[in-house]
Short mmCIF file of C-alpha atoms in Angstrom, two decimals:
data_model
loop_
_atom_site.label_atom_id
_atom_site.label_comp_id
_atom_site.label_asym_id
_atom_site.label_seq_id
_atom_site.Cartn_x
_atom_site.Cartn_y
_atom_site.Cartn_z
CA MET A 10 -10.41 -16.82 4.81
CA PHE A 11 -6.64 -16.41 5.14
CA ASN A 12 -7.15 -12.70 4.35
CA GLU A 13 -10.09 -12.28 6.72
CA ARG A 14 -8.89 -14.23 9.74
CA GLY A 15 -5.19 -14.42 9.05
CA TYR A 16 -3.36 -17.55 7.98
CA ASP A 17 -2.57 -18.57 11.57
CA GLY A 18 -6.14 -17.90 12.64
CA THR A 19 -7.63 -20.22 10.00
CA SER A 20 -7.79 -23.97 10.62
CA MET A 21 -8.41 -26.74 8.10
CA GLU A 22 -11.64 -27.25 10.01
CA ASP A 23 -12.69 -23.64 9.34
CA LEU A 24 -11.96 -24.16 5.64
CA ALA A 25 -13.87 -27.45 5.49
CA ARG A 26 -16.88 -25.86 7.22
CA ALA A 27 -16.85 -22.86 4.85
CA LEU A 28 -16.65 -25.18 1.83
CA GLY A 29 -19.33 -27.50 3.19
CA VAL A 30 -17.07 -30.54 2.88
CA THR A 31 -15.15 -32.74 5.30
CA LYS A 32 -11.53 -32.08 6.25
CA SER A 33 -10.50 -35.37 4.63
CA ALA A 34 -12.08 -34.22 1.37
CA ILE A 35 -9.64 -31.28 1.38
CA TYR A 36 -6.70 -33.51 2.33
CA HIS A 37 -7.56 -35.59 -0.73
CA HIS A 38 -6.38 -32.63 -2.85
CA VAL A 39 -3.72 -30.85 -0.79
CA SER A 40 -1.27 -31.88 1.89
CA GLY A 41 -2.43 -29.13 4.22
CA LYS A 42 -2.66 -25.40 4.92
CA THR A 43 0.92 -24.72 3.77
CA GLU A 44 0.17 -26.09 0.31
CA LEU A 45 -2.98 -23.96 0.05
CA LEU A 46 -0.97 -20.87 0.95
CA SER A 47 1.74 -21.82 -1.52
CA GLN A 48 -0.80 -22.39 -4.33
CA SER A 49 -2.48 -19.06 -3.66
CA LEU A 50 0.78 -17.09 -3.61
CA ASP A 51 2.02 -18.89 -6.75
CA LEU A 52 -1.21 -18.11 -8.55
CA ALA A 53 -0.72 -14.38 -7.86
CA LEU A 54 2.99 -14.40 -8.71
CA ASN A 55 2.60 -16.50 -11.86
CA ALA A 56 -0.07 -14.11 -13.13
CA LEU A 57 2.23 -11.12 -12.51
CA PHE A 58 5.22 -12.76 -14.18
CA ALA A 59 3.04 -13.82 -17.11
CA VAL A 60 2.46 -10.10 -17.76
CA THR A 61 6.22 -9.54 -18.08
CA ARG A 62 6.35 -12.20 -20.85
CA GLU A 63 3.53 -10.74 -22.94
CA GLU A 64 4.50 -9.18 -26.27
CA GLY A 65 3.82 -5.64 -25.02
CA ALA A 66 6.27 -6.22 -22.16
CA THR A 67 9.07 -7.68 -24.29
CA ARG A 68 9.04 -5.56 -27.47
CA GLY A 69 9.39 -1.86 -28.03
CA PRO A 70 10.90 0.99 -25.98
CA ALA A 71 11.31 0.40 -22.22
CA ALA A 72 8.86 3.18 -21.26
CA GLN A 73 6.17 1.49 -23.35
CA ARG A 74 7.01 -1.92 -21.85
CA LEU A 75 6.78 -0.38 -18.38
CA ASP A 76 3.35 1.00 -19.22
CA HIS A 77 2.30 -2.47 -20.37
CA VAL A 78 3.55 -4.08 -17.14
CA LEU A 79 1.79 -1.46 -14.97
CA ARG A 80 -1.51 -1.89 -16.82
CA GLY A 81 -1.18 -5.67 -16.81
CA SER A 82 -0.47 -5.66 -13.08
CA VAL A 83 -3.62 -3.63 -12.44
CA ARG A 84 -5.57 -6.23 -14.42
CA VAL A 85 -4.01 -9.08 -12.43
CA LEU A 86 -4.77 -7.36 -9.11
CA VAL A 87 -8.40 -6.85 -10.02
CA GLU A 88 -8.81 -10.37 -11.45
CA GLU A 89 -6.95 -12.19 -8.66
CA LEU A 90 -7.78 -9.82 -5.83
CA PRO A 91 -7.84 -12.35 -2.91
CA HIS A 92 -4.60 -14.05 -4.02
CA VAL A 93 -2.68 -10.80 -4.55
CA THR A 94 -4.06 -9.44 -1.26
CA LEU A 95 -2.63 -12.50 0.47
CA LEU A 96 0.69 -12.03 -1.36
CA LEU A 97 0.97 -8.41 -0.25
CA ARG A 98 0.42 -9.31 3.40
CA VAL A 99 3.13 -11.98 3.49
CA ARG A 100 5.87 -11.10 5.97
CA GLY A 101 8.32 -13.94 5.29
CA ASN A 102 7.81 -16.01 8.42
CA THR A 103 7.97 -19.43 6.71
CA ALA A 104 9.86 -21.02 3.81
CA VAL A 105 6.82 -20.64 1.54
CA GLU A 106 6.50 -16.95 2.46
CA LYS A 107 10.23 -16.34 2.03
CA ARG A 108 10.12 -17.80 -1.46
CA ALA A 109 7.11 -15.63 -2.34
CA LEU A 110 8.91 -12.51 -1.08
CA GLU A 111 11.94 -13.44 -3.18
CA ARG A 112 9.81 -13.69 -6.32
CA ARG A 113 8.17 -10.35 -5.45
CA ARG A 114 11.61 -8.76 -5.18
CA GLU A 115 12.55 -10.24 -8.57
CA PHE A 116 9.44 -8.63 -10.05
CA ASP A 117 10.29 -5.28 -8.39
CA HIS A 118 13.80 -5.42 -9.88
CA HIS A 119 12.35 -6.07 -13.31
CA VAL A 120 10.21 -2.92 -12.98
CA ALA A 121 13.13 -0.85 -11.67
CA ASP A 122 15.20 -2.04 -14.66
CA LEU A 123 12.50 -0.85 -17.05
CA VAL A 124 12.53 2.59 -15.39
CA ARG A 125 16.33 2.66 -15.67
CA GLU A 126 16.25 1.67 -19.35
CA GLY A 127 13.59 4.28 -20.01
CA ILE A 128 15.86 6.94 -18.53
CA VAL A 129 18.78 5.79 -20.73
CA ASP A 130 16.47 5.94 -23.77
CA GLY A 131 15.60 9.52 -22.82
CA ASP A 132 11.89 8.65 -22.54
CA ILE A 133 11.71 8.82 -18.74
CA ARG A 134 12.90 11.89 -16.83
CA SER A 135 16.30 11.51 -15.25
CA ASP A 136 15.54 13.50 -12.08
CA ILE A 137 13.83 10.56 -10.37
CA ASP A 138 15.55 7.61 -8.72
CA PRO A 139 14.55 4.38 -10.56
CA ALA A 140 14.30 2.34 -7.33
CA VAL A 141 12.17 4.96 -5.56
CA ALA A 142 10.05 5.49 -8.69
CA SER A 143 9.32 1.78 -9.13
CA ARG A 144 8.36 1.47 -5.47
CA LEU A 145 6.01 4.45 -5.74
CA LEU A 146 4.50 3.08 -8.96
CA PHE A 147 3.80 -0.23 -7.28
CA GLY A 148 2.51 1.67 -4.27
CA MET A 149 -0.23 2.89 -6.59
CA VAL A 150 -0.81 -0.55 -8.12
CA ASN A 151 -0.79 -2.44 -4.81
CA SER A 152 -3.10 0.08 -3.12
CA ILE A 153 -5.84 -1.44 -5.29
CA VAL A 154 -6.18 -4.38 -2.87
CA GLU A 155 -7.03 -1.85 -0.14
CA TRP A 156 -9.78 0.10 -1.88
CA TYR A 157 -11.02 -1.69 -4.99
CA LYS A 158 -14.55 -3.05 -4.60
CA PRO A 159 -15.41 -5.41 -7.49
CA ASP A 160 -19.13 -4.73 -7.17
CA ARG A 161 -19.01 -0.95 -7.64
CA GLY A 162 -18.74 -1.04 -11.41
CA LEU A 163 -15.26 0.47 -11.75
CA ALA A 164 -13.53 -1.55 -14.50
CA ALA A 165 -9.90 -2.65 -14.26
CA GLU A 166 -9.34 -0.80 -17.54
CA GLU A 167 -10.45 2.54 -16.01
CA VAL A 168 -8.12 2.09 -13.03
CA ALA A 169 -5.29 1.14 -15.39
CA ASP A 170 -5.94 4.26 -17.51
CA SER A 171 -5.93 6.59 -14.49
CA LEU A 172 -2.80 5.00 -13.11
CA SER A 173 -0.99 5.12 -16.43
CA THR A 174 -2.00 8.76 -16.94
CA ILE A 175 -0.74 9.82 -13.50
CA ALA A 176 2.45 7.75 -13.82
CA PHE A 177 3.50 8.96 -17.26
CA LYS A 178 1.80 12.31 -17.87
CA GLY A 179 1.17 13.48 -14.30
CA MET A 180 -1.97 15.15 -12.99
CA ARG A 181 -1.14 18.70 -14.02
CA ALA A 182 -3.35 19.87 -16.87
CA MET B 27 5.69 -4.48 19.03
CA PHE B 28 2.08 -4.12 17.84
CA ASN B 29 3.47 -3.95 14.28
CA GLU B 30 5.84 -6.87 14.72
CA ARG B 31 3.65 -9.32 16.62
CA GLY B 32 0.23 -7.91 15.95
CA TYR B 33 -1.90 -6.09 18.51
CA ASP B 34 -3.63 -9.29 19.65
CA GLY B 35 -0.31 -11.12 19.86
CA THR B 36 1.22 -8.53 22.20
CA SER B 37 0.50 -8.68 25.93
CA MET B 38 1.11 -5.97 28.54
CA GLU B 39 3.68 -8.38 29.92
CA ASP B 40 5.54 -8.43 26.58
CA LEU B 41 5.54 -4.61 26.58
CA ALA B 42 6.78 -4.41 30.17
CA ARG B 43 9.57 -6.86 29.43
CA ALA B 44 10.67 -4.96 26.32
CA LEU B 45 10.66 -1.68 28.25
CA GLY B 46 12.47 -3.21 31.20
CA VAL B 47 9.77 -2.07 33.64
CA THR B 48 7.00 -3.75 35.58
CA LYS B 49 3.47 -4.06 34.25
CA SER B 50 2.20 -1.84 37.07
CA ALA B 51 4.64 0.87 35.99
CA ILE B 52 2.88 0.93 32.61
CA TYR B 53 -0.57 0.89 34.23
CA HIS B 54 0.53 3.97 36.16
CA HIS B 55 0.44 5.86 32.83
CA VAL B 56 -2.21 4.15 30.72
CA SER B 57 -5.34 2.15 31.44
CA GLY B 58 -4.23 -0.71 29.20
CA LYS B 59 -3.43 -1.92 25.70
CA THR B 60 -6.48 -0.21 24.17
CA GLU B 61 -5.26 3.18 25.36
CA LEU B 62 -1.79 2.54 23.95
CA LEU B 63 -3.32 1.64 20.59
CA SER B 64 -5.55 4.69 20.70
CA GLN B 65 -2.63 7.01 21.55
CA SER B 66 -0.51 5.60 18.75
CA LEU B 67 -3.28 5.92 16.13
CA ASP B 68 -4.12 9.44 17.32
CA LEU B 69 -0.48 10.47 17.11
CA ALA B 70 -0.39 9.40 13.43
CA LEU B 71 -3.76 10.93 12.59
CA ASN B 72 -3.11 14.21 14.43
CA ALA B 73 0.18 14.62 12.56
CA LEU B 74 -1.57 14.04 9.21
CA PHE B 75 -4.40 16.47 10.02
CA ALA B 76 -1.87 19.05 11.25
CA VAL B 77 -0.46 19.09 7.71
CA THR B 78 -3.88 20.04 6.33
CA ARG B 79 -3.93 23.10 8.62
CA GLU B 80 -0.49 24.41 7.63
CA GLU B 81 -0.41 27.62 5.61
CA GLY B 82 0.67 25.81 2.43
CA ALA B 83 -2.40 23.60 2.72
CA THR B 84 -4.90 26.40 3.34
CA ARG B 85 -3.80 29.19 0.99
CA GLY B 86 -3.28 29.31 -2.74
CA PRO B 87 -4.61 27.24 -5.64
CA ALA B 88 -5.94 23.74 -4.82
CA ALA B 89 -3.26 21.97 -6.92
CA GLN B 90 -0.56 23.70 -4.87
CA ARG B 91 -2.34 22.87 -1.61
CA LEU B 92 -2.60 19.23 -2.75
CA ASP B 93 1.14 19.19 -3.42
CA HIS B 94 1.74 20.57 0.07
CA VAL B 95 -0.47 17.88 1.66
CA LEU B 96 1.24 15.11 -0.31
CA ARG B 97 4.72 16.31 0.65
CA GLY B 98 3.69 16.87 4.27
CA SER B 99 2.19 13.38 4.43
CA VAL B 100 5.46 11.88 3.20
CA ARG B 101 7.26 13.76 5.97
CA VAL B 102 4.78 12.50 8.59
CA LEU B 103 5.11 8.90 7.38
CA VAL B 104 8.88 9.02 7.59
CA GLU B 105 8.91 10.79 10.98
CA GLU B 106 6.17 8.68 12.58
CA LEU B 107 6.80 5.44 10.70
CA PRO B 108 5.73 2.94 13.43
CA HIS B 109 2.56 4.86 14.30
CA VAL B 110 1.46 5.32 10.67
CA THR B 111 2.34 1.67 9.95
CA LEU B 112 -0.01 0.67 12.76
CA LEU B 113 -2.69 3.03 11.43
CA LEU B 114 -2.49 1.54 7.94
CA ARG B 115 -2.94 -2.00 9.27
CA VAL B 116 -6.05 -1.21 11.28
CA ARG B 117 -9.04 -3.23 10.05
CA GLY B 118 -11.79 -1.72 12.22
CA ASN B 119 -12.39 -4.58 14.63
CA THR B 120 -12.83 -2.44 17.75
CA ALA B 121 -14.33 0.96 18.64
CA VAL B 122 -10.86 2.54 18.73
CA GLU B 123 -10.03 1.09 15.30
CA LYS B 124 -13.39 2.14 13.85
CA ARG B 125 -12.80 5.72 14.99
CA ALA B 126 -9.33 5.71 13.44
CA LEU B 127 -10.71 4.41 10.14
CA GLU B 128 -13.33 7.16 10.20
CA ARG B 129 -10.66 9.84 10.63
CA ARG B 130 -8.63 8.23 7.81
CA ARG B 131 -11.68 8.44 5.54
CA GLU B 132 -12.13 12.10 6.48
CA PHE B 133 -8.51 12.73 5.47
CA ASP B 134 -9.04 10.85 2.17
CA HIS B 135 -12.11 12.99 1.42
CA HIS B 136 -10.10 16.13 2.06
CA VAL B 137 -7.53 14.99 -0.52
CA ALA B 138 -10.20 14.00 -3.05
CA ASP B 139 -11.77 17.46 -2.60
CA LEU B 140 -8.44 19.12 -3.40
CA VAL B 141 -8.16 17.05 -6.61
CA ARG B 142 -11.74 18.05 -7.52
CA GLU B 143 -11.04 21.75 -6.86
CA GLY B 144 -7.84 21.52 -8.89
CA ILE B 145 -9.83 20.17 -11.83
CA VAL B 146 -12.37 23.03 -11.54
CA ASP B 147 -9.46 25.51 -11.45
CA GLY B 148 -8.13 23.95 -14.66
CA ASP B 149 -4.82 23.07 -12.99
CA ILE B 150 -5.46 19.32 -12.78
CA ARG B 151 -6.42 17.29 -15.86
CA SER B 152 -10.07 16.46 -16.09
CA ASP B 153 -9.65 12.97 -17.58
CA ILE B 154 -8.97 11.35 -14.19
CA ASP B 155 -11.54 10.48 -11.55
CA PRO B 156 -10.81 12.50 -8.37
CA ALA B 157 -11.65 9.59 -6.03
CA VAL B 158 -9.49 7.10 -7.96
CA ALA B 159 -6.68 9.66 -8.29
CA SER B 160 -6.59 10.45 -4.57
CA ARG B 161 -6.53 6.74 -3.74
CA LEU B 162 -3.66 6.16 -6.14
CA LEU B 163 -1.78 9.18 -4.77
CA PHE B 164 -2.11 7.84 -1.24
CA GLY B 165 -1.17 4.41 -2.55
CA MET B 166 2.19 5.98 -3.35
CA VAL B 167 2.41 7.81 -0.01
CA ASN B 168 1.31 4.85 2.10
CA SER B 169 3.65 2.43 0.33
CA ILE B 170 6.45 4.21 2.19
CA VAL B 171 5.69 2.17 5.33
CA GLU B 172 6.40 -0.98 3.30
CA TRP B 173 9.79 -0.10 1.84
CA TYR B 174 11.32 2.94 3.59
CA LYS B 175 14.34 2.05 5.72
CA PRO B 176 15.32 5.02 7.95
CA ASP B 177 18.96 3.91 8.12
CA ARG B 178 19.66 3.89 4.37
CA GLY B 179 20.21 7.62 4.06
CA LEU B 180 17.23 8.41 1.82
CA ALA B 181 15.79 11.69 3.14
CA ALA B 182 12.06 12.30 3.45
CA GLU B 183 12.57 15.36 1.22
CA GLU B 184 13.94 13.21 -1.63
CA VAL B 185 10.99 10.82 -1.43
CA ALA B 186 8.62 13.80 -1.35
CA ASP B 187 10.29 15.33 -4.43
CA SER B 188 10.09 12.07 -6.43
CA LEU B 189 6.48 11.55 -5.41
CA SER B 190 5.48 15.12 -6.23
CA THR B 191 7.27 14.93 -9.60
CA ILE B 192 5.52 11.70 -10.59
CA ALA B 193 2.14 12.89 -9.28
CA PHE B 194 2.12 16.28 -11.02
CA LYS B 195 4.52 16.09 -13.96
CA GLY B 196 4.58 12.35 -14.62
CA MET B 197 7.62 10.25 -15.47
CA ARG B 198 7.73 10.94 -19.17
CA ALA B 199 10.70 13.13 -20.11
#
């Protein structure tokens, strides 16, 4: 509902009605809308950071670790689509949103570092700027929330393969 | 202001105040907020479609034409940043927005067709899905509205070069 109507446009009453419960039933579990937003953003961010701690993201050459993080991020976006969609729309208007943006930046830096390391290793071409490259790579990943329709039978794995192919090998035959 | 406060959150009075003119001075030029939105979206869309009619986008092999469209789109995004930002946030709630989304889809199809033609020509690898590839490519292009800061000295040409390199050659050295 936050994604459909906007966070400001959604009341606890709207949420209660959609869930078919009373407002007080929701307040039994969370302190209010802010906590729901915070939980949703944390869910998305925790899932993304979990990818960076997987074995494929911590062992081996940087280029390979970058590939693992890109593929893992695609998987997270597809699996947690509403939460990541919310995360990507956050503009930093409140403390909760500011904290989420800070964690997103931390994640972006991690990716840029992998590109940088890959260049030092000689595995990634040196004629691209690591900061620009990592932003473009996550432009591809994040675009998924705009166009991916879970019910059309396109698996996360297929999207991850296409993305990885374009990112590392390029489209040219 | 539409981008900062949202279209619904911006009144003609807000616009008049920001421009330092009276509301009636604005109404002298446009019929209202809807027309301003429509003009802004058209400006972005017309600039993008103009790229598809340039010589580089109409002559030569499809892969080369695709490269031209990608680079031209980067240029348009950087030059018309506020208008394209507005375009990319449109959700199709009104007739004006629905029309803009339709034109965006037409543009997307044009790009997907170029990828398809490039595959037939043997210039673009056949192991990627043209629809997914064109969405990922425009994921990179469109991400520019999220991270490009005009005052940081990064030229549109540099972004276009990095994007074209990743898209066609890939990052692997």
